[in-house]
Amino acid sequence: MTAKKEPTYDEAQIAERLRDLEGWSYAGGVIQRVFKTDGFPRTLMLVNAIGYFAEAADHHPDMLVKWGSVAVALSTHSAGGITDKDFALAHRIQDLART
Ligand code: H2B
């Protein structure tokens, strides 16, 4: 099976699409956001919830876990850039973190 490479967005398009997301930015080839929590238990719950959605989407963010925050970074490795998959997962993660 030959996987078709997803179309990637250029910087202007990424900036435009980031306007629909709160607190996300583009740097170093990834879209990223830090989610603050009130401590490690809730951080771990959030990491697991993100992991659950990521697994369902077969699309996996890098996550840097600290006591009171998790930094989430998304890119599509197979396409070598930012694709719809990244924006779709960013929206799901944002909705999740808001609840
Ligand atoms: N996650 C991300 N962020 N980018 C990918 O290209 C990617 C992934 N590819 N998760 C998936 C898994 C691929 O390796 C599997 C085989 O579908």
PDB file of C-alpha atoms and ligand atoms in Angstrom:
ATOM      1  CA  MET A   1       0.000   0.000   0.000  1.00  0.00           C
ATOM      2  CA  THR A   2       1.362   3.406  -0.934  1.00  0.00           C
ATOM      3  CA  ALA A   3       0.467   6.092   1.555  1.00  0.00           C
ATOM      4  CA  LYS A   4      -0.466   9.345  -0.149  1.00  0.00           C
ATOM      5  CA  LYS A   5       1.364  12.317   1.336  1.00  0.00           C
ATOM      6  CA  GLU A   6      -0.992  14.765   3.037  1.00  0.00           C
ATOM      7  CA  PRO A   7      -0.927  18.367   1.768  1.00  0.00           C
ATOM      8  CA  THR A   8       0.938  20.683   4.141  1.00  0.00           C
ATOM      9  CA  TYR A   9       0.170  24.329   4.971  1.00  0.00           C
ATOM     10  CA  ASP A  10       2.610  27.196   4.414  1.00  0.00           C
ATOM     11  CA  GLU A  11       3.373  29.692   7.209  1.00  0.00           C
ATOM     12  CA  ALA A  12       0.701  32.212   6.178  1.00  0.00           C
ATOM     13  CA  GLN A  13      -1.942  29.487   6.023  1.00  0.00           C
ATOM     14  CA  ILE A  14      -0.852  28.137   9.408  1.00  0.00           C
ATOM     15  CA  ALA A  15      -1.101  31.624  10.971  1.00  0.00           C
ATOM     16  CA  GLU A  16      -4.588  31.982   9.504  1.00  0.00           C
ATOM     17  CA  ARG A  17      -5.777  28.632  10.836  1.00  0.00           C
ATOM     18  CA  LEU A  18      -4.231  29.250  14.276  1.00  0.00           C
ATOM     19  CA  ARG A  19      -6.673  32.131  14.746  1.00  0.00           C
ATOM     20  CA  ASP A  20      -9.373  29.551  15.482  1.00  0.00           C
ATOM     21  CA  LEU A  21      -7.294  28.096  18.327  1.00  0.00           C
ATOM     22  CA  GLU A  22      -6.597  29.752  21.692  1.00  0.00           C
ATOM     23  CA  GLY A  23      -2.992  30.076  22.783  1.00  0.00           C
ATOM     24  CA  TRP A  24      -1.439  27.946  20.055  1.00  0.00           C
ATOM     25  CA  SER A  25       1.597  29.136  18.117  1.00  0.00           C
ATOM     26  CA  TYR A  26       3.803  27.914  15.293  1.00  0.00           C
ATOM     27  CA  ALA A  27       7.550  27.545  15.850  1.00  0.00           C
ATOM     28  CA  GLY A  28      10.257  25.091  14.883  1.00  0.00           C
ATOM     29  CA  GLY A  29       7.999  23.232  12.477  1.00  0.00           C
ATOM     30  CA  VAL A  30       5.298  22.400  15.024  1.00  0.00           C
ATOM     31  CA  ILE A  31       2.093  23.958  16.328  1.00  0.00           C
ATOM     32  CA  GLN A  32       2.241  24.036  20.086  1.00  0.00           C
ATOM     33  CA  ARG A  33       0.512  25.078  23.278  1.00  0.00           C
ATOM     34  CA  VAL A  34       1.164  24.750  26.995  1.00  0.00           C
ATOM     35  CA  PHE A  35      -1.826  23.677  29.115  1.00  0.00           C
ATOM     36  CA  LYS A  36      -1.535  24.596  32.783  1.00  0.00           C
ATOM     37  CA  THR A  37      -3.105  22.453  35.467  1.00  0.00           C
ATOM     38  CA  ASP A  38      -3.450  22.611  39.251  1.00  0.00           C
ATOM     39  CA  GLY A  39      -0.989  19.781  39.811  1.00  0.00           C
ATOM     40  CA  PHE A  40       0.396  16.426  38.757  1.00  0.00           C
ATOM     41  CA  PRO A  41      -2.763  14.281  39.107  1.00  0.00           C
ATOM     42  CA  ARG A  42      -4.719  16.497  36.736  1.00  0.00           C
ATOM     43  CA  THR A  43      -1.718  16.806  34.423  1.00  0.00           C
ATOM     44  CA  LEU A  44      -1.574  13.019  34.136  1.00  0.00           C
ATOM     45  CA  MET A  45      -5.339  12.796  33.526  1.00  0.00           C
ATOM     46  CA  LEU A  46      -4.989  15.323  30.717  1.00  0.00           C
ATOM     47  CA  VAL A  47      -1.998  13.518  29.201  1.00  0.00           C
ATOM     48  CA  ASN A  48      -3.956  10.264  29.181  1.00  0.00           C
ATOM     49  CA  ALA A  49      -7.055  11.871  27.695  1.00  0.00           C
ATOM     50  CA  ILE A  50      -4.934  13.442  24.956  1.00  0.00           C
ATOM     51  CA  GLY A  51      -3.267  10.077  24.421  1.00  0.00           C
ATOM     52  CA  TYR A  52      -6.657   8.393  24.049  1.00  0.00           C
ATOM     53  CA  PHE A  53      -7.785  10.813  21.329  1.00  0.00           C
ATOM     54  CA  ALA A  54      -4.383  10.660  19.674  1.00  0.00           C
ATOM     55  CA  GLU A  55      -4.551   6.889  19.496  1.00  0.00           C
ATOM     56  CA  ALA A  56      -8.083   7.028  18.077  1.00  0.00           C
ATOM     57  CA  ALA A  57      -6.897   9.464  15.395  1.00  0.00           C
ATOM     58  CA  ASP A  58      -3.656   7.519  14.816  1.00  0.00           C
ATOM     59  CA  HIS A  59      -1.927  10.869  15.168  1.00  0.00           C
ATOM     60  CA  HIS A  60       0.424  11.478  18.070  1.00  0.00           C
ATOM     61  CA  PRO A  61       1.648  14.730  19.619  1.00  0.00           C
ATOM     62  CA  ASP A  62       4.929  15.240  21.441  1.00  0.00           C
ATOM     63  CA  MET A  63       4.141  15.997  25.069  1.00  0.00           C
ATOM     64  CA  LEU A  64       6.399  17.522  27.693  1.00  0.00           C
ATOM     65  CA  VAL A  65       4.968  16.682  31.105  1.00  0.00           C
ATOM     66  CA  LYS A  66       5.678  18.844  34.147  1.00  0.00           C
ATOM     67  CA  TRP A  67       4.061  19.010  37.605  1.00  0.00           C
ATOM     68  CA  GLY A  68       1.584  21.714  36.663  1.00  0.00           C
ATOM     69  CA  SER A  69       1.567  21.734  32.872  1.00  0.00           C
ATOM     70  CA  VAL A  70       1.741  19.743  29.698  1.00  0.00           C
ATOM     71  CA  ALA A  71       3.265  21.215  26.535  1.00  0.00           C
ATOM     72  CA  VAL A  72       1.731  19.720  23.404  1.00  0.00           C
ATOM     73  CA  ALA A  73       3.440  19.912  19.993  1.00  0.00           C
ATOM     74  CA  LEU A  74       1.921  18.688  16.759  1.00  0.00           C
ATOM     75  CA  SER A  75       3.219  18.069  13.265  1.00  0.00           C
ATOM     76  CA  THR A  76       2.670  15.381  10.663  1.00  0.00           C
ATOM     77  CA  HIS A  77       5.959  13.500  10.417  1.00  0.00           C
ATOM     78  CA  SER A  78       4.953  11.532   7.334  1.00  0.00           C
ATOM     79  CA  ALA A  79       4.141  14.749   5.421  1.00  0.00           C
ATOM     80  CA  GLY A  80       7.056  16.767   6.823  1.00  0.00           C
ATOM     81  CA  GLY A  81       4.861  19.671   7.920  1.00  0.00           C
ATOM     82  CA  ILE A  82       1.549  20.836   9.341  1.00  0.00           C
ATOM     83  CA  THR A  83      -1.585  19.224   7.931  1.00  0.00           C
ATOM     84  CA  ASP A  84      -5.314  19.055   8.634  1.00  0.00           C
ATOM     85  CA  LYS A  85      -4.590  16.177  11.014  1.00  0.00           C
ATOM     86  CA  ASP A  86      -2.685  18.564  13.291  1.00  0.00           C
ATOM     87  CA  PHE A  87      -5.424  21.183  13.345  1.00  0.00           C
ATOM     88  CA  ALA A  88      -8.119  18.544  13.877  1.00  0.00           C
ATOM     89  CA  LEU A  89      -6.289  17.066  16.880  1.00  0.00           C
ATOM     90  CA  ALA A  90      -5.435  20.530  18.259  1.00  0.00           C
ATOM     91  CA  HIS A  91      -9.150  21.375  18.264  1.00  0.00           C
ATOM     92  CA  ARG A  92     -10.038  18.126  20.036  1.00  0.00           C
ATOM     93  CA  ILE A  93      -7.324  18.703  22.640  1.00  0.00           C
ATOM     94  CA  GLN A  94      -8.450  22.262  23.210  1.00  0.00           C
ATOM     95  CA  ASP A  95     -12.077  21.175  23.705  1.00  0.00           C
ATOM     96  CA  LEU A  96     -10.909  18.512  26.111  1.00  0.00           C
ATOM     97  CA  ALA A  97      -8.757  20.845  28.193  1.00  0.00           C
ATOM     98  CA  ARG A  98     -11.588  23.356  28.496  1.00  0.00           C
ATOM     99  CA  THR A  99     -13.980  20.917  30.213  1.00  0.00           C
TER     100      THR A  99
HETATM  101  N1  H2B B   1       1.760  11.023  14.433  1.00  0.00           N
HETATM  102  C1  H2B B   1       2.244  12.136  13.896  1.00  0.00           C
HETATM  103  N2  H2B B   1       2.246  13.258  14.620  1.00  0.00           N
HETATM  104  N3  H2B B   1       2.707  12.152  12.637  1.00  0.00           N
HETATM  105  C2  H2B B   1       2.708  11.057  11.865  1.00  0.00           C
HETATM  106  O1  H2B B   1       3.121  11.126  10.699  1.00  0.00           O
HETATM  107  C3  H2B B   1       2.199   9.862  12.416  1.00  0.00           C
HETATM  108  C4  H2B B   1       1.727   9.885  13.757  1.00  0.00           C
HETATM  109  N4  H2B B   1       2.134   8.744  11.725  1.00  0.00           N
HETATM  110  N5  H2B B   1       1.266   8.762  14.343  1.00  0.00           N
HETATM  111  C5  H2B B   1       1.429   7.581  12.173  1.00  0.00           C
HETATM  112  C6  H2B B   1       1.339   7.470  13.677  1.00  0.00           C
HETATM  113  C7  H2B B   1       2.053   6.356  11.519  1.00  0.00           C
HETATM  114  O2  H2B B   1       3.361   6.176  11.973  1.00  0.00           O
HETATM  115  C8  H2B B   1       1.241   5.094  11.742  1.00  0.00           C
HETATM  116  C9  H2B B   1       1.897   3.917  11.117  1.00  0.00           C
HETATM  117  O3  H2B B   1      -0.039   5.288  11.196  1.00  0.00           O
END
